[in-house]
Short mmCIF file of C-alpha atoms in Angstrom, two decimals:
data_model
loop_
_atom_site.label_atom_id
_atom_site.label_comp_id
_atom_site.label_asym_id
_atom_site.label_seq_id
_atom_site.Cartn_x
_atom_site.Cartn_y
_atom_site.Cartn_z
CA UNK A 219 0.00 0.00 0.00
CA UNK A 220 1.03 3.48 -0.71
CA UNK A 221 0.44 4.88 2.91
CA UNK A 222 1.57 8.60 1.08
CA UNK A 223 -1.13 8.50 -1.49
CA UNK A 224 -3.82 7.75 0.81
CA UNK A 225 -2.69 10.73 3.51
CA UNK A 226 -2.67 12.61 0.48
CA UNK A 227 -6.04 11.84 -1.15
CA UNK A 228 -7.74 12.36 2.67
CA UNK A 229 -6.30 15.61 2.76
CA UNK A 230 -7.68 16.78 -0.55
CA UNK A 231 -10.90 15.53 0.65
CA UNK A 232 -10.75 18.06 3.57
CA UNK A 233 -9.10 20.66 0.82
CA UNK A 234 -12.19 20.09 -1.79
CA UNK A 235 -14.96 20.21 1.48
CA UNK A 236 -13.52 23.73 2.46
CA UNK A 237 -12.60 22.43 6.16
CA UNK A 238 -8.64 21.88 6.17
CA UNK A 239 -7.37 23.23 9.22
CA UNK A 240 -4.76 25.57 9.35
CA UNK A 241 -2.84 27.34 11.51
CA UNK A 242 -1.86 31.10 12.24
CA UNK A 243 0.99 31.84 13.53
CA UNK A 244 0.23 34.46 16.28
CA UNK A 245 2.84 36.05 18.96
CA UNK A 246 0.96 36.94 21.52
CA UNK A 247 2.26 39.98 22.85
CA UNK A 248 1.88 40.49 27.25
CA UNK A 249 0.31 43.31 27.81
CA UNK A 250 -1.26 43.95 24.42
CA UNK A 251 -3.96 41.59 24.40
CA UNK A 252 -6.13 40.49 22.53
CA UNK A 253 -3.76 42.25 19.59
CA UNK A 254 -0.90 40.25 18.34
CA UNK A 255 1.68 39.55 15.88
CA UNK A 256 0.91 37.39 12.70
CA UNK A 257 3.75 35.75 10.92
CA UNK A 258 3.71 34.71 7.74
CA UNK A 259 5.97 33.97 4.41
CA UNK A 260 5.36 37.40 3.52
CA UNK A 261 6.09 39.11 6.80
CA UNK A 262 4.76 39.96 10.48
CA UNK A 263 1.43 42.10 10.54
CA UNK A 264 -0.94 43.10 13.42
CA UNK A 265 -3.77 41.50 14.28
CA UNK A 266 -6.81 41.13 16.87
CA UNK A 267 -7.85 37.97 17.93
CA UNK A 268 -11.28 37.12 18.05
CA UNK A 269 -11.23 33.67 18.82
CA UNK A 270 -9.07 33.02 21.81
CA UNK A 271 -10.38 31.06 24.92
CA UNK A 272 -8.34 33.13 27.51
CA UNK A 273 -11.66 34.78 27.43
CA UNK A 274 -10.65 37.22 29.96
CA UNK A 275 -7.34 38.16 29.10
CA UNK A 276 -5.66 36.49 32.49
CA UNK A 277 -3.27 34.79 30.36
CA UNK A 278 -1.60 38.62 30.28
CA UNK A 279 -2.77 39.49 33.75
CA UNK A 280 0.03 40.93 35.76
CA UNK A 281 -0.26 39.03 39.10
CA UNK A 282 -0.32 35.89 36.87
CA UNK A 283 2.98 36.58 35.00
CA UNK A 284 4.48 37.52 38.34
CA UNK A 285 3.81 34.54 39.98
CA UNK A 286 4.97 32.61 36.89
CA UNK A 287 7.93 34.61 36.86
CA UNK A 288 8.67 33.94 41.12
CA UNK A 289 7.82 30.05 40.69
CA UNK A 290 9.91 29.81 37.55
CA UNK A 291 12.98 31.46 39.48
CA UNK A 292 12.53 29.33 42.88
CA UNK A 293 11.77 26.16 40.85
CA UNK A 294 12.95 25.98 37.83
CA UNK A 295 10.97 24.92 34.33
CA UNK A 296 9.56 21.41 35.20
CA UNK A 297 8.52 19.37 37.92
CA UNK A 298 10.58 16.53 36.96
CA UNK A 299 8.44 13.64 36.96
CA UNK A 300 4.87 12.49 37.48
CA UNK A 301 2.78 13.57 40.45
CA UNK A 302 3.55 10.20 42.35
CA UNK A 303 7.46 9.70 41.30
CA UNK A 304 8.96 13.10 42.43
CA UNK A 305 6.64 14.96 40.55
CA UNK A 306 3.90 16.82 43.27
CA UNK A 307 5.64 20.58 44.01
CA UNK A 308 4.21 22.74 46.56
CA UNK A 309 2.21 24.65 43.92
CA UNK A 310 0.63 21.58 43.20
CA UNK A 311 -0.93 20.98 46.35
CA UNK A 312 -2.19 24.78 46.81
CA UNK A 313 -3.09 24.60 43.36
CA UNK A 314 -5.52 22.04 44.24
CA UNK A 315 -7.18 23.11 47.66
CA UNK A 316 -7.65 26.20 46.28
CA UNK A 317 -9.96 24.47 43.65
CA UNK A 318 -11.57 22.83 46.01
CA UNK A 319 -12.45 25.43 47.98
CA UNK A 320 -13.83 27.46 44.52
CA UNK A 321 -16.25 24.20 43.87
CA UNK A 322 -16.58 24.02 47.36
CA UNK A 323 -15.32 20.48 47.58
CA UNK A 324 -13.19 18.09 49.97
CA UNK A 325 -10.32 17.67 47.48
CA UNK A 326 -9.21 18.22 43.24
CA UNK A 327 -7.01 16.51 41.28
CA UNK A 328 -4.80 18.34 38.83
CA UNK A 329 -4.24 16.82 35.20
CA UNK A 330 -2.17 18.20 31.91
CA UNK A 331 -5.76 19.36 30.48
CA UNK A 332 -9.35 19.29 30.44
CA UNK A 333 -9.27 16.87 27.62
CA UNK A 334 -7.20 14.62 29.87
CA UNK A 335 -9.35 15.32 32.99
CA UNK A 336 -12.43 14.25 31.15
CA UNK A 337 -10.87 11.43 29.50
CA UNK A 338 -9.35 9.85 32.29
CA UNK A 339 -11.69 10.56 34.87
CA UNK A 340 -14.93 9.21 33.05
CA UNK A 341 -12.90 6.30 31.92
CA UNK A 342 -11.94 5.11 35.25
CA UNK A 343 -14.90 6.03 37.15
CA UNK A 344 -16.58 3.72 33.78
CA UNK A 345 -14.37 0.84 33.68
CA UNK A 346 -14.19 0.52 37.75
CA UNK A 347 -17.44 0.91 38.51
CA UNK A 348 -19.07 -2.73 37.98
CA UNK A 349 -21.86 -2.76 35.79
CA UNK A 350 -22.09 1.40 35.57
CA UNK A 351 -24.09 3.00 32.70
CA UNK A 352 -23.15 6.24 31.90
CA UNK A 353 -26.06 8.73 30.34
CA UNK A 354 -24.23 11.54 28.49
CA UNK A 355 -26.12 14.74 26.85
CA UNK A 356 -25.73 14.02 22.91
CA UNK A 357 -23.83 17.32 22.58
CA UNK A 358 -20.94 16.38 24.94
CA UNK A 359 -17.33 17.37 24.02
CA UNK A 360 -15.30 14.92 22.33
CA UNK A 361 -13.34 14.01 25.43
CA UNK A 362 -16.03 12.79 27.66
CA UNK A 363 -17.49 10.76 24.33
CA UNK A 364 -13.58 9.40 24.59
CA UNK A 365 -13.52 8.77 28.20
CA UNK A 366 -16.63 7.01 28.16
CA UNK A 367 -15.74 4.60 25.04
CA UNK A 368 -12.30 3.91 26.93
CA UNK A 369 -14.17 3.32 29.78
CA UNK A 370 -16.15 0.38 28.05
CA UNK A 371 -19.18 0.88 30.00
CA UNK A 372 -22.79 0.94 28.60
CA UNK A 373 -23.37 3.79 27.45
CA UNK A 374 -26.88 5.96 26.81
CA UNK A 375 -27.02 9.24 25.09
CA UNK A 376 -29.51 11.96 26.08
CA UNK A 377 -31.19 14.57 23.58
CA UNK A 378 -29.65 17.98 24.84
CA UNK A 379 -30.61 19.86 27.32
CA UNK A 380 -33.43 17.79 27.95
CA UNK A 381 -34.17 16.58 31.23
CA UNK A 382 -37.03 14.96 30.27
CA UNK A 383 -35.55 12.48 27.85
CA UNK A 384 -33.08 11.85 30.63
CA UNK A 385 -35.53 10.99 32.53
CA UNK A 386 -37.25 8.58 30.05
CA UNK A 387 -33.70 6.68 29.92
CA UNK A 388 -32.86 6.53 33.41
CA UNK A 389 -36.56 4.98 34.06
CA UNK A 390 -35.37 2.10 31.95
CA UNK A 391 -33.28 1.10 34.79
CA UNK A 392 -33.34 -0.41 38.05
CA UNK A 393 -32.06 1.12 41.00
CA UNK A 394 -29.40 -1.54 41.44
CA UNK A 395 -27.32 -0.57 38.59
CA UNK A 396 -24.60 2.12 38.90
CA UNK A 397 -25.70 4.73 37.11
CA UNK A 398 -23.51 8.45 35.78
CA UNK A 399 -25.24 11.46 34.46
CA UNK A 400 -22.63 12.90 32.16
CA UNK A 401 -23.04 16.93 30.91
CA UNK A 402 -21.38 20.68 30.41
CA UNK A 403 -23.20 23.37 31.64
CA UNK A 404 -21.87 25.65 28.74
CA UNK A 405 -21.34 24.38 25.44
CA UNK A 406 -18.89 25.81 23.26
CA UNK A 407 -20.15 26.45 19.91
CA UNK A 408 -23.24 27.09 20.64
CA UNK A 409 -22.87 28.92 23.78
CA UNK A 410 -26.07 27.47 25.52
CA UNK A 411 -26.52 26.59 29.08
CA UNK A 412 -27.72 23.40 30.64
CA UNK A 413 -30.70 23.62 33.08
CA UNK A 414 -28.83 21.90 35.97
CA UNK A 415 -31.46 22.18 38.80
CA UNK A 416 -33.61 19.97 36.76
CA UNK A 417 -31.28 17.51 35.18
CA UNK A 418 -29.51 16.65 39.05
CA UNK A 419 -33.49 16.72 40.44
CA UNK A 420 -33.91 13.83 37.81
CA UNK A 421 -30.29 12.33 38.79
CA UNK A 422 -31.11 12.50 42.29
CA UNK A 423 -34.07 10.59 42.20
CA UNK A 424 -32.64 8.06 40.42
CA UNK A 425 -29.78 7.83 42.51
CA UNK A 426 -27.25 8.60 39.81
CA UNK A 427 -23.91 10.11 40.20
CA UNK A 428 -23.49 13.17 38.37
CA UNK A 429 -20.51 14.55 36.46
CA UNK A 430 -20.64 18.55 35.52
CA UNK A 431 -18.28 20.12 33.09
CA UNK A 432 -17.68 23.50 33.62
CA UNK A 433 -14.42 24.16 31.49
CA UNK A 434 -16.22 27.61 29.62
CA UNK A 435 -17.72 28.43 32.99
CA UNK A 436 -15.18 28.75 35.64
CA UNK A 437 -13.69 31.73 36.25
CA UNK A 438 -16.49 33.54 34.03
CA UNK A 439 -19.78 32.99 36.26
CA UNK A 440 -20.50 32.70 39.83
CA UNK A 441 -19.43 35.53 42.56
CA UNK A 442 -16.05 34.09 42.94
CA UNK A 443 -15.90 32.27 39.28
CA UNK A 444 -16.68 28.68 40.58
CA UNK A 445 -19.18 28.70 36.88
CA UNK A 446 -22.84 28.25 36.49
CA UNK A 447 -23.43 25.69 39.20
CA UNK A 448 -21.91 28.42 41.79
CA UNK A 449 -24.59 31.34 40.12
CA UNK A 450 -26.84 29.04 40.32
CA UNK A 451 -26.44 27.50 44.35
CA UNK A 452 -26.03 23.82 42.74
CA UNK A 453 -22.57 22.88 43.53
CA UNK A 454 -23.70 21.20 46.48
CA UNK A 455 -25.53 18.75 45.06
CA UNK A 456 -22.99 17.60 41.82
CA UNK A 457 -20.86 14.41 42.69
CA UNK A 458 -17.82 15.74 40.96
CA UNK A 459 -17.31 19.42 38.64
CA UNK A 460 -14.46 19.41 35.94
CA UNK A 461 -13.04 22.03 34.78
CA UNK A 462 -9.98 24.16 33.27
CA UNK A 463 -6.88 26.33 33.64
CA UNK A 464 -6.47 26.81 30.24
CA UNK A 465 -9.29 29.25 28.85
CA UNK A 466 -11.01 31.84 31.51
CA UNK A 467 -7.65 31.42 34.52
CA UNK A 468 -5.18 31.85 31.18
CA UNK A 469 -2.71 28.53 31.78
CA UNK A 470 -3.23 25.41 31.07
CA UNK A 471 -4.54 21.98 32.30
CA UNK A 472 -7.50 20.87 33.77
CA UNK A 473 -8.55 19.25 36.95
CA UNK A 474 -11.83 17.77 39.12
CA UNK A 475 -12.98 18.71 42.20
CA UNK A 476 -15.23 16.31 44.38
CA UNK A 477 -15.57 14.28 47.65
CA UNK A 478 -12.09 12.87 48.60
CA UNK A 479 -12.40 9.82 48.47
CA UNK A 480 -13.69 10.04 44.46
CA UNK A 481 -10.74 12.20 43.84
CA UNK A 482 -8.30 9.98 45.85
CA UNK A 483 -9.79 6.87 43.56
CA UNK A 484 -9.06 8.62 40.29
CA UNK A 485 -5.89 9.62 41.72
CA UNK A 486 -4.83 5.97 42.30
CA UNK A 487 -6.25 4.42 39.37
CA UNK A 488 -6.56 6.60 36.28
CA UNK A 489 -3.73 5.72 33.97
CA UNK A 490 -3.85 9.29 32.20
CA UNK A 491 -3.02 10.85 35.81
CA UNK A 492 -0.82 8.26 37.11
CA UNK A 493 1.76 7.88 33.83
CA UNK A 494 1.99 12.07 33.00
CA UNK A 495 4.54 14.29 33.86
CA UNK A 496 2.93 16.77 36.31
CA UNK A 497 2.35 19.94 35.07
CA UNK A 498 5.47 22.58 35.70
CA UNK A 499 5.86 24.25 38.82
CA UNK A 500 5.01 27.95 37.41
CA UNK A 501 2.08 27.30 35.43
CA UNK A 502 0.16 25.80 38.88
CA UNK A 503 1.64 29.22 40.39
CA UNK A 504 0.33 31.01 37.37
CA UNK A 505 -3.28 29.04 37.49
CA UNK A 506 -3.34 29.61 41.47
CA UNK A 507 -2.61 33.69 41.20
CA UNK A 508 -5.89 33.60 38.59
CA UNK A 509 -7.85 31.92 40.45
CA UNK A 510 -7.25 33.81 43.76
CA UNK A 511 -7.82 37.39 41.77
CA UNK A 512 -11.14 36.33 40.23
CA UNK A 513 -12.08 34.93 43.46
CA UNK A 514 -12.20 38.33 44.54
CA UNK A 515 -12.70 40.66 41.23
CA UNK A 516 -15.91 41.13 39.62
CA UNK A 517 -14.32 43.87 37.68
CA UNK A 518 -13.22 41.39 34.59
CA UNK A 519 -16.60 39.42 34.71
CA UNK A 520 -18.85 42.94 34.29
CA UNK A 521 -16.83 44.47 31.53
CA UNK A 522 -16.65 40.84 29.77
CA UNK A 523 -20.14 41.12 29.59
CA UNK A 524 -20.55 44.35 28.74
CA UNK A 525 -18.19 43.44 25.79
CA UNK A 526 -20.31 40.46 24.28
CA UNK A 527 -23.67 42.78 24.52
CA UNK A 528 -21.81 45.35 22.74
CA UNK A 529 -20.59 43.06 19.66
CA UNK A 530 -24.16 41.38 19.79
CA UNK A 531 -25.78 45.22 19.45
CA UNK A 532 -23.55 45.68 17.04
CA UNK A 533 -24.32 42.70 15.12
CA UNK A 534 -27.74 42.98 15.26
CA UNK A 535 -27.52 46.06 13.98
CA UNK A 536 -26.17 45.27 10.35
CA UNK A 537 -28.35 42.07 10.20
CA UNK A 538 -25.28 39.62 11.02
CA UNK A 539 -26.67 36.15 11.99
CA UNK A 540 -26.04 35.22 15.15
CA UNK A 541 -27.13 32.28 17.64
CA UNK A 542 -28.77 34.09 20.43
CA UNK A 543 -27.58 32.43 23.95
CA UNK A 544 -27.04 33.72 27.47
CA UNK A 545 -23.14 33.22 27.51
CA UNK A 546 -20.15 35.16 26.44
CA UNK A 547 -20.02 32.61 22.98
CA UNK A 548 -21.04 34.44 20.17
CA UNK A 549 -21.82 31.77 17.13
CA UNK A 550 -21.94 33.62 13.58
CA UNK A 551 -23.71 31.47 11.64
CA UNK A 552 -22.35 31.18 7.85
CA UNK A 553 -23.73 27.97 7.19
CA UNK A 554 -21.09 26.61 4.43
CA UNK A 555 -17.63 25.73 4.83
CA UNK A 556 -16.18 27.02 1.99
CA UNK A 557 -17.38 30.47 2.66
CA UNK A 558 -17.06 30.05 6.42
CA UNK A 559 -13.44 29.33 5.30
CA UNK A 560 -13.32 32.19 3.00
CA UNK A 561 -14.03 35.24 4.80
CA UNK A 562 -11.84 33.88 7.55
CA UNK A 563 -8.94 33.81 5.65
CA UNK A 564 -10.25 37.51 4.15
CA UNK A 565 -10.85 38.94 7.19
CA UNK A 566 -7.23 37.84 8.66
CA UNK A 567 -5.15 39.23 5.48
CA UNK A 568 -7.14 42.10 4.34
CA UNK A 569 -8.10 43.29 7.71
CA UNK A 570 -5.82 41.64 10.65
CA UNK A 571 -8.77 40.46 12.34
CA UNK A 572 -8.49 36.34 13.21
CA UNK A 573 -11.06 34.81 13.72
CA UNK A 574 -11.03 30.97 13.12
CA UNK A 575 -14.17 28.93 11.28
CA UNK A 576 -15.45 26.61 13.13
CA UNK A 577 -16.50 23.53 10.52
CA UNK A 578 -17.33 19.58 10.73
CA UNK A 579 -17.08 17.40 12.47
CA UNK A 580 -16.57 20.24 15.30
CA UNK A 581 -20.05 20.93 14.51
CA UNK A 582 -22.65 19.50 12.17
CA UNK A 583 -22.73 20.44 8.77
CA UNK A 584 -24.48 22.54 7.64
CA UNK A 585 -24.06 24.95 11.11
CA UNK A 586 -20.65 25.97 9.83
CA UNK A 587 -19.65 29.54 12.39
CA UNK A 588 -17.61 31.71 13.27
CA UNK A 589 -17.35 31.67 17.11
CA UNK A 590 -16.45 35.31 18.31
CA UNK A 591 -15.34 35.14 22.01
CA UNK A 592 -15.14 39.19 23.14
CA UNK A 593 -12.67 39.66 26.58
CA UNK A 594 -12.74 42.72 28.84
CA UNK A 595 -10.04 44.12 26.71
CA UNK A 596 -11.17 44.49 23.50
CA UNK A 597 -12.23 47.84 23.12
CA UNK A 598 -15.09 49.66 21.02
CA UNK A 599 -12.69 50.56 18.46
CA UNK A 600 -11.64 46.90 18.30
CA UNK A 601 -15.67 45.48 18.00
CA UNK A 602 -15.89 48.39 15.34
CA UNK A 603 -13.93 47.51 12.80
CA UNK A 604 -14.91 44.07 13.60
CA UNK A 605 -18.42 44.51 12.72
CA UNK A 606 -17.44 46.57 9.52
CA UNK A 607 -15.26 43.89 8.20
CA UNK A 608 -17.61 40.93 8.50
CA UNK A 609 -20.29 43.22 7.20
CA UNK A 610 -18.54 44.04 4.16
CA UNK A 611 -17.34 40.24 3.44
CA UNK A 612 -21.06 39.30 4.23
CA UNK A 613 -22.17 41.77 1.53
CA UNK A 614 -19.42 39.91 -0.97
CA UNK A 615 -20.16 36.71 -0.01
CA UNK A 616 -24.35 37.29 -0.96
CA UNK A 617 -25.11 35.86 2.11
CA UNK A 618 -28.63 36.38 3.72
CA UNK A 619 -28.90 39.33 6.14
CA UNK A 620 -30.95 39.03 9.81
CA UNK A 621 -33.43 41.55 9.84
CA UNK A 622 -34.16 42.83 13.30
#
């Protein structure tokens, strides 16, 4: 077999569909966010990012680089081996109460990322847990579908958002067999929220454990940025909340929070905890300093806000079609991947705004978007020229205008 041709010939197919992925090269620049430095054959230009999941610019906060910078100094760059073979720094361990006390938990458990976190903690809990079904929303991200398939276990899907049809599933079975309610309380492309009172009042009486993703959440909702379940007075009654340090705190890798025992199990038995490299001392000092300044700053949560409901007015405004939600995710919806594609790459060379499409299989087809994710520091000049640009590509493109 010619293993070449056939990379080559699957690659055209994502060519010819309008959804090959590439990449920009962007320097981000501290202190300048969200504009950066593009570099391509042709040069370096500026250019605003639209897309980025630091979604509130922490990432170029300066108590976050500060800590990085004191850790990096007293530590050094790694942590030099995996959290149970010389691996578990002091940063580490603070890193992880103070997550606990944010979901309001006995204990977390720090991985590499949220994909890992998901992965490894719904396998484990799947392939442990003798005869365990796990019930997970049909929109879930593509590491908990991963976790649970590693995991084995029987697995049900959900239609979304509905706690009804959960309900209808869950009925199916008796109250002998282990049972996990998998779920996100914000999705990321289409920026909706679960109803979570309703779909742990159906886990509860089934007696089901239930497993909350909050990874476009924390740090964003809540009075001290512990997500939706915290704005909501729910995190009581969720067995264990996932989340992130790599989009709203501005690091990297991911981590649950639950009773300790739960997190001491995953600890000792999840192969994607137990056979990583822990993550470096300075980004857990980095993650900890975010977390401790939105624990006590509402000031980046209000003028996030006030951001998205200024690029949504302006939106609205020329007729640019947008999927309405309650979140800080602002879906435009182009609805074909080659244009989708298109005015991407237009709006990134002729006018230094990046914002990435967002094609299949990260959505279904035919949904093809443009995610805009506003921060605190973009300012009106920036959501300006933002809405001019994609108006005037719109125009080009002959693509249908939202009246009002």
């Amino acid at each position: 077999m010619d293993f070449n041709a056939f990379f080559e010939t699957k690659l055209e197919g994502l060519h010819k569909e309008g959804r090959y992925r590439v990449f920009a090269e962007i320097e981000r620049r501290a202190g300048s966010f969200p504009h950066a430095t593009r570099h391509t054959e042709n040069g370096k230009r500026d250019v605003t990012v639209w897309c980025s999941n630091d979604y509130l610019g922490m990432g170029q906060h300066p108590s976050v680089i500060a800590a990085m910078h004191e850790a990096l100094d007293k530590c050094g760059a790694g942590a030099g081996g995996t959290r149970n073979i010389s691996g578990t720094n002091r940063y580490h361990v603070l890193l992880e109460r103070e997550l606990a006390d944010l979901h309001g938990k006995e204990a977390a458990l720090l991985f590499t990322s949220g994909y890992v976190s998901n992965w490894a903690t719904l396998g484990t809990l799947g392939a442990n847990i003798a005869g365990c079904v796990i019930f997970s929303d049909e929109s879930n991200h593509a590491s908990m579908i991963e976790g649970i398939r590693h995991s084995k276990a029987e697995k049900r899907i959900w239609k979304h958002n509905n706690p009804k049809d959960l309900d209808r599933i869950l009925s199916e079975y008796g109250t002998e067999r282990p049972k996990i309610v998998a779920f996100e309380s914000v999705y990321s492309m289409d920026g909706d929220v679960a109803p979570i009172a309703e779909i742990l009042a159906v886990a509860e009486k089934h007696g089901a454990m239930t497993y909350l993703d909050e990874v476009h959440a924390v740090g964003l909702y809540g009075p001290h940025g512990g997500g939706i379940a915290e704005q909501e007075g729910l995190m009581n009654r969720v067995t264990i909340i996932e989340g992130t340090l790599g989009k709203a705190f501005g690091v990297m890798g991911g981590y649950i929070t639950g009773s300790a025992a739960v997190c001491d199990f995953i600890r000792s038995f999840a192969s994607g905890f137990i056979f990583s490299t822990a993550l470096p001392p300075a980004v857990a000092a980095g993650a900890l300093a975010s977390i401790r300044h939105l624990k006590n700053s509402n000031v980046e949560r209000a003028r996030h806000q006030d951001r998205v409901e200024k690029v949504r007015a302006h939106l609205t405004e020329i007729g640019i079609p947008y999927m309405p939600n309650s979140t800080h995710i602002v879906p435009v919806m182009v609805q074909d991947p080659v244009k989708c594609k298109w005015i991407s790459d237009v709006l990134l060379d002729r006018h230094g705004v990046y914002l990435q499409p967002i094609n299949y299989p990260t959505v279904p087809r035919k949904t093809e978007r443009l995610r805009i994710t506003p921060s605190p520091l973009h300012s009106d000049t920036d959501i300006d020229h933002l809405a001019r640009s994609l108006s005037e590509l719109w125009s080009q493109c002959a693509l249908a205008r939202q009246v009002a």
